[in-house]
Short mmCIF file of C-alpha atoms in Angstrom, two decimals:
data_model
loop_
_atom_site.label_atom_id
_atom_site.label_comp_id
_atom_site.label_asym_id
_atom_site.label_seq_id
_atom_site.Cartn_x
_atom_site.Cartn_y
_atom_site.Cartn_z
CA UNK A 1 94.64 108.22 103.37
CA UNK A 2 95.89 109.21 106.87
CA UNK A 3 96.47 112.75 107.79
CA UNK A 4 98.13 114.40 110.90
CA UNK A 5 95.66 116.08 113.17
CA UNK A 6 96.66 119.56 112.42
CA UNK A 7 96.74 119.01 108.62
CA UNK A 8 93.11 117.52 108.74
CA UNK A 9 91.79 120.52 110.69
CA UNK A 10 93.38 123.13 108.37
CA UNK A 11 92.47 121.12 105.17
CA UNK A 12 88.83 120.77 106.37
CA UNK A 13 88.58 124.51 107.04
CA UNK A 14 90.08 125.28 103.61
CA UNK A 15 87.78 122.87 101.91
CA UNK A 16 84.83 124.38 103.78
CA UNK A 17 85.79 127.87 102.78
CA UNK A 18 86.13 126.85 99.10
CA UNK A 19 82.75 125.01 99.39
CA UNK A 20 81.01 128.06 100.89
CA UNK A 21 82.33 130.23 98.03
CA UNK A 22 81.02 127.66 95.61
CA UNK A 23 77.52 127.36 97.01
CA UNK A 24 76.97 131.12 97.15
CA UNK A 25 76.73 130.92 93.36
CA UNK A 26 73.89 128.36 93.41
CA UNK A 27 71.94 128.91 96.64
CA UNK A 28 70.07 131.55 98.50
CA UNK A 29 70.80 129.76 101.77
CA UNK A 30 74.46 130.97 102.08
CA UNK A 31 74.16 132.09 105.73
CA UNK A 32 72.76 128.81 107.01
CA UNK A 33 75.32 126.73 104.84
CA UNK A 34 78.22 128.68 105.93
CA UNK A 35 77.29 128.77 109.54
CA UNK A 36 76.80 125.01 109.76
CA UNK A 37 80.00 124.21 107.77
CA UNK A 38 81.84 126.43 110.23
CA UNK A 39 80.29 124.53 113.14
CA UNK A 40 81.10 121.15 111.48
CA UNK A 41 84.70 122.10 110.82
CA UNK A 42 85.32 123.24 114.41
CA UNK A 43 83.51 120.25 115.81
CA UNK A 44 85.59 117.76 113.74
CA UNK A 45 88.85 119.63 114.73
CA UNK A 46 88.07 119.38 118.38
CA UNK A 47 86.84 115.69 118.30
CA UNK A 48 89.92 114.77 116.25
CA UNK A 49 92.25 116.67 118.41
CA UNK A 50 90.73 116.19 122.07
CA UNK A 51 88.78 112.87 122.15
CA UNK A 52 90.18 110.60 124.75
CA UNK A 53 91.23 107.82 122.35
CA UNK A 54 92.85 108.15 118.92
CA UNK A 55 90.35 108.68 116.16
CA UNK A 56 90.46 107.77 112.48
CA UNK A 57 89.94 110.96 110.51
CA UNK A 58 88.89 109.21 107.30
CA UNK A 59 86.43 107.03 109.09
CA UNK A 60 84.90 109.97 111.00
CA UNK A 61 84.33 111.89 107.86
CA UNK A 62 82.97 108.84 106.02
CA UNK A 63 80.53 108.31 108.81
CA UNK A 64 79.33 111.91 108.60
CA UNK A 65 79.03 111.74 104.82
CA UNK A 66 77.00 108.50 104.92
CA UNK A 67 74.73 109.80 107.62
CA UNK A 68 74.03 112.89 105.69
CA UNK A 69 73.21 111.10 102.40
CA UNK A 70 71.15 108.46 104.24
CA UNK A 71 68.75 111.25 105.32
CA UNK A 72 67.95 111.89 101.62
CA UNK A 73 67.18 108.67 99.83
CA UNK A 74 68.77 105.12 99.57
CA UNK A 75 70.15 105.95 95.98
CA UNK A 76 72.23 108.91 96.88
CA UNK A 77 75.53 107.42 98.04
CA UNK A 78 79.32 108.29 98.27
CA UNK A 79 81.71 106.17 96.39
CA UNK A 80 85.39 106.15 97.50
CA UNK A 81 88.33 105.51 95.23
CA UNK A 82 88.54 102.03 96.57
CA UNK A 83 84.93 101.42 95.62
CA UNK A 84 85.37 102.61 91.99
CA UNK A 85 84.82 99.14 90.62
CA UNK A 86 81.22 99.51 91.75
CA UNK A 87 80.70 102.36 89.31
CA UNK A 88 82.20 100.33 86.48
CA UNK A 89 79.91 97.51 87.35
CA UNK A 90 76.81 99.75 87.58
CA UNK A 91 77.44 101.50 84.18
CA UNK A 92 79.11 98.67 82.24
CA UNK A 93 78.20 95.59 84.07
CA UNK A 94 81.91 94.43 84.17
CA UNK A 95 84.71 94.06 86.82
CA UNK A 96 87.88 92.12 87.22
CA UNK A 97 87.40 88.95 89.12
CA UNK A 98 86.79 85.14 89.09
CA UNK A 99 83.07 85.28 87.88
CA UNK A 100 80.94 83.96 90.62
CA UNK A 101 78.15 85.10 92.86
CA UNK A 102 78.95 84.80 96.58
CA UNK A 103 76.46 84.80 99.44
CA UNK A 104 76.28 84.21 103.20
CA UNK A 105 74.27 81.49 104.84
CA UNK A 106 74.36 81.23 108.61
CA UNK A 107 77.85 82.37 108.98
CA UNK A 108 79.22 80.41 105.98
CA UNK A 109 80.41 82.18 102.87
CA UNK A 110 79.30 80.15 99.91
CA UNK A 111 79.55 80.12 96.14
CA UNK A 112 75.93 80.73 95.25
CA UNK A 113 76.51 80.56 91.49
CA UNK A 114 79.61 80.29 89.26
CA UNK A 115 79.02 82.15 86.00
CA UNK A 116 79.17 79.86 82.95
CA UNK A 117 82.50 79.76 81.15
CA UNK A 118 84.22 82.32 83.39
CA UNK A 119 87.28 81.56 85.40
CA UNK A 120 85.58 80.06 88.54
CA UNK A 121 83.47 77.80 86.45
CA UNK A 122 86.47 76.68 84.34
CA UNK A 123 88.55 76.15 87.46
CA UNK A 124 85.86 73.70 88.78
CA UNK A 125 84.27 75.88 91.45
CA UNK A 126 80.72 74.72 92.11
CA UNK A 127 77.63 76.21 93.60
CA UNK A 128 77.49 75.19 97.26
CA UNK A 129 81.22 75.39 97.71
CA UNK A 130 82.07 76.97 101.08
CA UNK A 131 84.92 79.45 101.03
CA UNK A 132 87.57 78.60 103.60
CA UNK A 133 90.51 80.68 102.49
CA UNK A 134 91.21 83.29 99.80
CA UNK A 135 94.90 84.17 99.32
CA UNK A 136 96.31 84.32 102.71
CA UNK A 137 93.09 85.22 104.42
CA UNK A 138 91.01 82.72 106.42
CA UNK A 139 87.40 83.30 105.78
CA UNK A 140 85.58 83.81 109.18
CA UNK A 141 81.88 84.15 109.96
CA UNK A 142 82.38 87.82 110.98
CA UNK A 143 83.49 88.70 107.40
CA UNK A 144 81.00 90.40 105.13
CA UNK A 145 80.24 89.53 101.50
CA UNK A 146 82.01 92.89 100.62
CA UNK A 147 85.15 91.71 102.39
CA UNK A 148 85.28 88.53 100.48
CA UNK A 149 84.36 90.07 97.30
CA UNK A 150 87.38 92.44 97.62
CA UNK A 151 89.65 89.51 98.18
CA UNK A 152 88.26 87.67 95.01
CA UNK A 153 88.43 90.65 92.72
CA UNK A 154 91.58 92.00 90.99
CA UNK A 155 93.08 92.79 87.70
CA UNK A 156 92.71 90.68 84.69
CA UNK A 157 95.49 88.10 84.45
CA UNK A 158 96.35 87.90 88.14
CA UNK A 159 95.90 84.68 90.06
CA UNK A 160 94.21 83.94 93.40
CA UNK A 161 94.47 80.75 95.43
CA UNK A 162 91.18 79.64 96.79
CA UNK A 163 90.41 76.88 99.34
CA UNK A 164 86.82 75.50 99.38
CA UNK A 165 84.99 72.95 101.46
CA UNK A 166 82.97 70.56 99.44
CA UNK A 167 81.28 67.37 100.66
CA UNK A 168 83.35 67.68 103.89
CA UNK A 169 86.75 67.80 102.19
CA UNK A 170 88.87 70.78 101.53
CA UNK A 171 90.07 71.51 97.92
CA UNK A 172 92.50 74.16 96.86
CA UNK A 173 92.12 75.78 93.46
CA UNK A 174 94.09 78.45 91.68
CA UNK A 175 91.93 80.83 89.55
CA UNK A 176 93.20 83.25 87.02
CA UNK A 177 91.11 86.44 87.22
CA UNK A 178 89.51 87.86 84.00
CA UNK A 179 87.31 90.74 82.85
CA UNK A 180 83.89 89.72 84.01
CA UNK A 181 81.11 91.08 81.93
CA UNK A 182 77.68 90.18 83.22
CA UNK A 183 75.27 89.77 80.39
CA UNK A 184 72.02 91.86 80.31
CA UNK A 185 70.32 89.12 78.40
CA UNK A 186 71.46 85.82 80.04
CA UNK A 187 68.93 83.73 78.30
CA UNK A 188 66.79 83.79 75.29
CA UNK A 189 64.70 80.83 73.69
CA UNK A 190 61.32 79.46 73.04
CA UNK A 191 58.51 78.68 75.62
CA UNK A 192 56.90 77.06 72.54
CA UNK A 193 58.04 76.85 69.07
CA UNK A 194 55.95 79.89 68.20
CA UNK A 195 56.52 82.04 71.36
CA UNK A 196 59.77 83.50 71.99
CA UNK A 197 61.13 84.50 75.48
CA UNK A 198 63.87 86.92 76.42
CA UNK A 199 65.22 87.55 79.96
CA UNK A 200 66.50 90.91 80.45
CA UNK A 201 68.25 91.32 83.80
CA UNK A 202 70.09 94.50 83.54
CA UNK A 203 70.44 97.84 81.91
CA UNK A 204 74.25 98.28 81.66
CA UNK A 205 76.09 99.20 78.44
CA UNK A 206 74.85 97.33 75.38
CA UNK A 207 71.71 95.99 76.92
CA UNK A 208 69.67 97.11 73.88
CA UNK A 209 72.16 95.46 71.50
CA UNK A 210 71.89 92.20 73.44
CA UNK A 211 68.15 92.45 73.24
CA UNK A 212 68.20 93.14 69.49
CA UNK A 213 70.42 90.12 68.82
CA UNK A 214 68.22 87.89 70.90
CA UNK A 215 65.05 89.11 69.06
CA UNK A 216 66.41 88.70 65.64
CA UNK A 217 67.79 85.23 66.41
CA UNK A 218 64.20 84.24 67.54
CA UNK A 219 62.71 85.56 64.51
CA UNK A 220 65.29 83.94 62.28
CA UNK A 221 64.80 80.52 64.04
CA UNK A 222 60.99 80.47 64.11
CA UNK A 223 59.28 81.66 60.86
CA UNK A 224 55.88 81.33 62.58
CA UNK A 225 56.69 83.40 65.71
CA UNK A 226 53.43 84.93 66.92
CA UNK A 227 54.62 86.60 69.98
CA UNK A 228 57.45 87.48 72.33
CA UNK A 229 57.79 87.79 76.11
CA UNK A 230 60.20 90.24 77.61
CA UNK A 231 60.90 89.30 81.13
CA UNK A 232 61.85 92.16 83.42
CA UNK A 233 61.06 90.50 86.73
CA UNK A 234 63.75 91.14 89.24
CA UNK A 235 65.42 93.70 87.10
CA UNK A 236 66.22 96.62 89.32
CA UNK A 237 67.36 98.94 86.55
CA UNK A 238 70.48 100.73 85.36
CA UNK A 239 71.35 103.33 82.76
CA UNK A 240 68.72 105.65 81.58
CA UNK A 241 70.03 105.66 77.93
CA UNK A 242 69.78 101.91 77.74
CA UNK A 243 66.27 102.18 78.96
CA UNK A 244 65.44 104.41 75.99
CA UNK A 245 67.40 102.12 73.54
CA UNK A 246 65.57 99.05 74.89
CA UNK A 247 62.16 100.71 74.48
CA UNK A 248 63.29 101.66 70.95
CA UNK A 249 63.57 98.05 69.95
CA UNK A 250 59.74 97.74 69.94
CA UNK A 251 58.77 101.45 69.77
CA UNK A 252 59.14 103.43 66.44
CA UNK A 253 61.59 106.29 66.01
CA UNK A 254 60.96 109.79 67.38
CA UNK A 255 58.52 108.76 70.18
CA UNK A 256 58.92 110.28 73.63
CA UNK A 257 59.78 107.63 76.10
CA UNK A 258 60.50 109.46 79.25
CA UNK A 259 60.77 113.01 80.57
CA UNK A 260 63.02 113.91 83.49
CA UNK A 261 62.31 116.91 85.73
CA UNK A 262 64.77 118.27 88.31
CA UNK A 263 65.65 121.68 89.82
CA UNK A 264 69.25 121.66 88.32
CA UNK A 265 69.79 123.25 84.92
CA UNK A 266 69.86 120.50 82.27
CA UNK A 267 67.93 117.85 84.40
CA UNK A 268 64.64 118.96 82.67
CA UNK A 269 64.49 117.10 79.39
CA UNK A 270 62.36 114.85 77.21
CA UNK A 271 64.02 111.83 75.72
CA UNK A 272 62.95 110.21 72.43
CA UNK A 273 63.70 107.09 70.51
CA UNK A 274 66.34 108.01 67.97
CA UNK A 275 66.64 104.75 65.94
CA UNK A 276 64.46 102.75 63.61
CA UNK A 277 62.68 100.20 65.69
CA UNK A 278 63.53 96.44 65.23
CA UNK A 279 59.88 95.31 65.36
CA UNK A 280 56.81 97.44 66.01
CA UNK A 281 54.25 94.83 65.12
CA UNK A 282 55.03 91.52 66.90
CA UNK A 283 52.63 90.92 69.83
CA UNK A 284 54.49 91.66 73.00
CA UNK A 285 54.08 90.64 76.57
CA UNK A 286 56.19 92.24 79.26
CA UNK A 287 56.54 90.49 82.59
CA UNK A 288 56.94 92.51 85.76
CA UNK A 289 57.04 92.00 89.49
CA UNK A 290 57.61 93.89 92.74
CA UNK A 291 61.37 94.00 92.10
CA UNK A 292 61.13 95.41 88.67
CA UNK A 293 62.39 98.94 89.20
CA UNK A 294 63.71 102.24 87.66
CA UNK A 295 64.84 101.46 84.03
CA UNK A 296 62.59 98.38 83.95
CA UNK A 297 59.65 100.73 84.87
CA UNK A 298 60.65 103.25 82.25
CA UNK A 299 60.37 100.48 79.59
CA UNK A 300 57.25 98.91 80.95
CA UNK A 301 55.65 102.29 81.39
CA UNK A 302 56.54 103.30 77.83
CA UNK A 303 55.21 100.06 76.43
CA UNK A 304 52.00 100.48 78.42
CA UNK A 305 51.45 104.19 77.80
CA UNK A 306 52.00 103.90 74.09
CA UNK A 307 49.84 100.67 73.92
CA UNK A 308 52.62 98.64 72.27
CA UNK A 309 52.22 95.55 74.47
CA UNK A 310 50.45 93.90 77.37
CA UNK A 311 51.99 94.10 80.85
CA UNK A 312 51.60 90.89 83.03
CA UNK A 313 52.52 90.13 86.61
CA UNK A 314 52.57 92.11 89.93
CA UNK A 315 52.75 95.93 90.54
CA UNK A 316 56.39 97.10 90.06
CA UNK A 317 58.65 98.64 92.77
CA UNK A 318 57.80 102.23 92.08
CA UNK A 319 61.32 103.95 91.67
CA UNK A 320 60.86 107.01 89.63
CA UNK A 321 64.13 108.70 90.52
CA UNK A 322 67.04 109.44 88.15
CA UNK A 323 70.68 109.22 89.54
CA UNK A 324 73.69 110.86 88.08
CA UNK A 325 77.36 110.02 89.01
CA UNK A 326 79.51 113.17 89.82
CA UNK A 327 83.24 113.14 90.13
CA UNK A 328 84.80 114.28 93.46
CA UNK A 329 88.34 114.84 94.66
CA UNK A 330 90.89 112.07 95.03
CA UNK A 331 88.92 109.85 92.48
CA UNK A 332 85.87 109.57 94.67
CA UNK A 333 82.38 109.87 93.24
CA UNK A 334 78.92 110.88 94.26
CA UNK A 335 75.89 108.92 92.93
CA UNK A 336 73.07 111.44 93.48
CA UNK A 337 69.44 111.73 92.67
CA UNK A 338 68.99 114.66 90.34
CA UNK A 339 65.50 114.27 88.91
CA UNK A 340 62.22 112.36 88.79
CA UNK A 341 61.13 110.72 85.50
CA UNK A 342 57.71 110.75 83.86
CA UNK A 343 56.43 108.23 81.44
CA UNK A 344 54.77 109.28 78.09
CA UNK A 345 51.36 109.79 79.61
CA UNK A 346 52.85 112.27 82.10
CA UNK A 347 52.77 110.04 85.22
CA UNK A 348 55.64 109.68 87.71
CA UNK A 349 55.62 106.17 89.13
CA UNK A 350 57.64 107.06 92.27
CA UNK A 351 55.83 105.31 95.11
CA UNK A 352 57.82 106.66 98.18
CA UNK A 353 58.13 110.26 99.22
CA UNK A 354 61.48 110.65 100.80
CA UNK A 355 60.71 114.20 101.86
CA UNK A 356 57.83 113.04 103.94
CA UNK A 357 58.77 111.01 107.11
CA UNK A 358 56.74 109.49 109.87
CA UNK A 359 57.34 109.78 113.62
CA UNK A 360 60.06 107.16 113.42
CA UNK A 361 61.82 108.89 110.43
CA UNK A 362 60.67 106.27 107.86
CA UNK A 363 59.83 107.65 104.45
CA UNK A 364 56.20 107.31 103.53
CA UNK A 365 54.46 105.76 100.50
CA UNK A 366 52.17 108.11 98.47
CA UNK A 367 48.61 107.38 99.58
CA UNK A 368 46.13 106.26 96.96
CA UNK A 369 44.05 109.41 97.67
CA UNK A 370 46.79 111.57 96.23
CA UNK A 371 47.43 109.39 93.13
CA UNK A 372 46.42 110.98 89.81
CA UNK A 373 44.84 109.41 86.76
CA UNK A 374 46.44 109.64 83.29
CA UNK A 375 45.52 108.07 79.90
CA UNK A 376 47.53 105.86 77.51
CA UNK A 377 47.54 106.68 73.77
CA UNK A 378 44.34 104.58 73.27
CA UNK A 379 42.56 106.16 76.32
CA UNK A 380 43.19 103.51 78.88
CA UNK A 381 43.44 104.73 82.47
CA UNK A 382 46.71 104.62 84.33
CA UNK A 383 47.72 106.01 87.63
CA UNK A 384 50.91 107.68 89.03
CA UNK A 385 52.60 107.38 92.43
CA UNK A 386 52.70 103.62 92.85
CA UNK A 387 54.74 101.75 90.29
CA UNK A 388 53.47 100.20 87.00
CA UNK A 389 50.25 98.26 87.54
CA UNK A 390 49.97 95.29 85.13
CA UNK A 391 47.20 94.95 82.54
CA UNK A 392 46.89 91.28 83.69
CA UNK A 393 47.62 90.92 87.37
CA UNK A 394 48.77 87.66 88.79
CA UNK A 395 48.67 87.38 92.60
CA UNK A 396 51.90 86.75 94.24
CA UNK A 397 51.71 83.61 96.37
CA UNK A 398 50.89 84.14 99.99
CA UNK A 399 53.99 84.13 102.20
CA UNK A 400 53.79 80.87 104.29
CA UNK A 401 55.70 81.01 107.53
CA UNK A 402 57.11 77.49 107.00
CA UNK A 403 58.17 78.20 103.42
CA UNK A 404 59.89 81.40 104.53
CA UNK A 405 61.65 79.47 107.36
CA UNK A 406 62.91 76.80 104.92
CA UNK A 407 64.25 79.46 102.47
CA UNK A 408 65.98 81.38 105.29
CA UNK A 409 67.53 78.23 106.61
CA UNK A 410 68.93 77.64 103.08
CA UNK A 411 67.42 74.15 102.99
CA UNK A 412 66.49 74.32 99.22
CA UNK A 413 69.96 75.57 98.31
CA UNK A 414 71.69 72.91 100.58
CA UNK A 415 69.51 70.06 99.19
CA UNK A 416 70.36 70.99 95.68
CA UNK A 417 74.07 70.93 96.57
CA UNK A 418 73.66 67.42 98.03
CA UNK A 419 71.57 66.27 95.05
CA UNK A 420 74.20 67.49 92.54
CA UNK A 421 76.95 65.78 94.50
CA UNK A 422 75.07 62.43 94.03
CA UNK A 423 74.01 62.92 90.33
CA UNK A 424 76.55 63.62 87.66
CA UNK A 425 73.86 64.39 85.06
CA UNK A 426 70.42 65.71 84.71
CA UNK A 427 67.86 65.56 82.07
CA UNK A 428 67.19 68.58 79.80
CA UNK A 429 65.64 71.35 82.00
CA UNK A 430 62.24 71.37 80.10
CA UNK A 431 61.73 67.84 80.95
CA UNK A 432 63.08 67.79 84.51
CA UNK A 433 60.57 67.69 87.38
CA UNK A 434 60.82 67.09 91.12
CA UNK A 435 58.64 63.98 91.46
CA UNK A 436 57.28 62.44 94.62
CA UNK A 437 60.50 60.42 95.19
CA UNK A 438 62.77 63.57 95.10
CA UNK A 439 60.36 65.49 97.24
CA UNK A 440 60.38 62.69 99.73
CA UNK A 441 64.07 62.81 99.70
CA UNK A 442 63.84 66.57 100.45
CA UNK A 443 61.43 65.92 103.43
CA UNK A 444 63.98 63.46 104.95
CA UNK A 445 66.72 65.92 104.36
CA UNK A 446 64.77 68.53 106.38
CA UNK A 447 64.26 66.10 109.20
CA UNK A 448 67.90 65.04 109.33
CA UNK A 449 69.10 68.51 109.63
CA UNK A 450 67.36 69.00 113.05
CA UNK A 451 66.94 72.67 112.32
CA UNK A 452 64.61 74.87 114.24
CA UNK A 453 62.28 76.05 111.46
CA UNK A 454 61.05 78.98 113.51
CA UNK A 455 57.58 80.26 112.61
CA UNK A 456 55.56 82.81 114.35
CA UNK A 457 53.75 79.96 116.08
CA UNK A 458 57.08 78.66 117.52
CA UNK A 459 57.95 82.08 118.83
CA UNK A 460 54.48 82.46 120.55
CA UNK A 461 55.03 79.10 122.18
CA UNK A 462 58.45 80.07 123.41
CA UNK A 463 56.92 83.23 124.91
CA UNK A 464 54.22 81.31 126.67
CA UNK A 465 56.69 78.92 128.03
CA UNK A 466 58.88 81.71 129.41
CA UNK A 467 55.70 83.37 130.98
CA UNK A 468 54.78 80.09 132.58
CA UNK A 469 58.22 79.71 134.13
CA UNK A 470 58.19 83.20 135.53
CA UNK A 471 54.62 82.76 137.09
CA UNK A 472 55.58 79.31 138.49
CA UNK A 473 53.17 77.22 136.41
CA UNK A 474 55.64 75.54 134.08
CA UNK A 475 56.38 72.42 136.05
CA UNK A 476 52.67 71.48 136.32
CA UNK A 477 52.09 71.98 132.63
CA UNK A 478 55.08 70.21 131.05
CA UNK A 479 53.00 67.41 129.65
CA UNK A 480 50.48 69.84 128.01
CA UNK A 481 53.33 71.92 126.58
CA UNK A 482 54.94 68.77 125.23
CA UNK A 483 51.63 67.75 123.56
CA UNK A 484 51.27 71.27 122.11
CA UNK A 485 54.81 71.23 120.79
CA UNK A 486 54.18 67.86 119.18
CA UNK A 487 51.06 69.15 117.50
CA UNK A 488 52.85 72.06 116.10
CA UNK A 489 55.57 69.83 114.67
CA UNK A 490 52.95 67.55 113.18
CA UNK A 491 51.29 70.52 111.60
CA UNK A 492 54.64 71.63 110.03
CA UNK A 493 54.93 68.19 108.59
CA UNK A 494 51.43 68.53 107.00
CA UNK A 495 52.27 72.07 105.88
CA UNK A 496 55.27 70.75 104.17
CA UNK A 497 53.25 68.40 102.12
CA UNK A 498 50.71 71.23 101.27
CA UNK A 499 53.59 73.35 100.05
CA UNK A 500 54.91 70.62 97.75
CA UNK A 501 54.03 72.54 94.51
CA UNK A 502 55.81 75.76 95.62
CA UNK A 503 58.83 73.91 97.11
CA UNK A 504 59.17 71.58 94.07
CA UNK A 505 59.44 74.52 91.67
CA UNK A 506 62.10 76.19 93.77
CA UNK A 507 64.04 72.86 93.97
CA UNK A 508 63.70 72.40 90.22
CA UNK A 509 65.24 75.74 89.49
CA UNK A 510 68.04 75.35 92.19
CA UNK A 511 68.93 71.94 90.93
CA UNK A 512 68.72 72.70 87.30
CA UNK A 513 70.98 75.70 87.84
CA UNK A 514 73.77 73.43 89.08
CA UNK A 515 73.93 71.72 85.63
CA UNK A 516 72.47 74.29 83.10
CA UNK A 517 73.20 77.57 84.69
CA UNK A 518 70.71 80.44 83.77
CA UNK A 519 69.17 78.19 80.97
CA UNK A 520 68.24 75.74 83.59
CA UNK A 521 66.62 78.17 85.95
CA UNK A 522 64.46 79.57 83.13
CA UNK A 523 63.53 76.60 81.24
CA UNK A 524 62.60 74.34 84.13
CA UNK A 525 59.84 76.77 85.08
CA UNK A 526 58.09 77.09 81.69
CA UNK A 527 55.38 74.66 82.60
CA UNK A 528 54.58 76.08 85.99
CA UNK A 529 55.39 79.81 86.04
CA UNK A 530 52.10 81.57 86.42
CA UNK A 531 53.20 84.77 84.64
CA UNK A 532 54.53 82.84 81.66
CA UNK A 533 51.35 80.82 81.53
CA UNK A 534 49.20 84.01 81.69
CA UNK A 535 51.38 85.48 78.84
CA UNK A 536 50.85 82.51 76.64
CA UNK A 537 47.15 82.45 77.24
CA UNK A 538 46.85 86.23 76.03
CA UNK A 539 49.22 85.62 73.01
CA UNK A 540 46.99 82.58 72.10
CA UNK A 541 43.98 84.96 71.92
CA UNK A 542 44.76 87.69 69.46
CA UNK A 543 41.31 89.36 69.94
CA UNK A 544 41.82 89.47 73.59
CA UNK A 545 45.33 90.90 73.16
CA UNK A 546 43.77 93.74 71.09
CA UNK A 547 40.83 94.28 73.43
CA UNK A 548 43.25 94.81 76.37
CA UNK A 549 45.13 97.49 74.56
CA UNK A 550 41.88 99.22 73.32
CA UNK A 551 40.07 99.43 76.69
#
């Protein structure tokens, strides 16, 4: 929306005047607020009127809004009318589009994953396809994921022409957009015939109903079901009400699940389970990791505090903040942090204090010395201020520089694309394994790409080389440097072999995804996933399971 300069100045001052009258009702800081709004209004008017080049008023204001909110926390954001689809996706998990995850790899915009049975999948779009053109827009390396996403999305029933590059050849496809609903439970099944597994990846509308359906189906299929794993790894959260409903699946009616505390009236409340539970007795293992956040932590915290199940994995992210979406003028919206939440034991798991900043302006983590101890229903000690600590900790694998380089270069993804192009079928995920022959193919693939797998050691060698050139010693040490570089490359080759286990599992997941979608990613890892194996071990020992919950 564009305005004339005079209209912008008058409108801003009118809005500022209205806002000042509004805040006097809620704040004791009227003078400071009114003074600074007056300064801002006049500053904006003068910049917009007198700056040497033409300005974009809307862009200037948006920059000011974003900078203001950025100083608070990462979760308080402004959502313009054009971005309203984002709210629908956050709350309902749905949008209008083709149904595909898009990513960027070294300037290429790629299809990372077409969602099973959605328009992109039905039209023949495959993981690894490079987007060349969408509608009349040529896809360039400068474009962002958001730019491309906006081109692909649209109303249900409309069509979009897409040109992709696959195996060196361009293919044009016409895709009819549809209502895309991302499932909260993309997969459920059996790790073994007596142990169920449910992957919960979101907390949008109907998450609890999807979970109930999955659990009831598992129980109906296996009469000897002796335990269930609820996988919350990588689940960054969502709706607060769905966190309550999901907890209610395993926790009886009228139990306090979470308490919210804020400074605005109505933000201080205690939320209880309101429905009869689906199952309060079946042994439960909840898997978490460092990306499990917000609503995931509410569920894991309630399960732990009420001693309903055993938590397995790594410490969760530590986001104990509640966001509300507030309507603004012109169909814009504000997603704002309004409260902190507290688990049944009384702990807040928020790990970062956004009010305290270091000298560089970076928010600081809450130190261990300031963390408080609380007790679960059975008297087990739990702490606040640092996420949910699992009952059974599984160390995350050490970050290997070579492995990080391989992932960042997209070599595992690209190899899976090549593999799928040469193999029309794949055995069932549970029986598919990357053997020595396939891994040997991968090593050859890495060598043929002639990519600079930059590790910290490579960077150090480059720095030394530059220093030698500056000091005039380079010419006399070229042989020694060549020998050192060769030794580094040989070490990389040996390291690649040492990483065969970790790389093979990633390859199995990426390859299986090309044929079996989410089912492939999950089932191919059942034999090797350390958290799943640890969960199986505790479910196989009922006495140990009970002891953990009684400590």
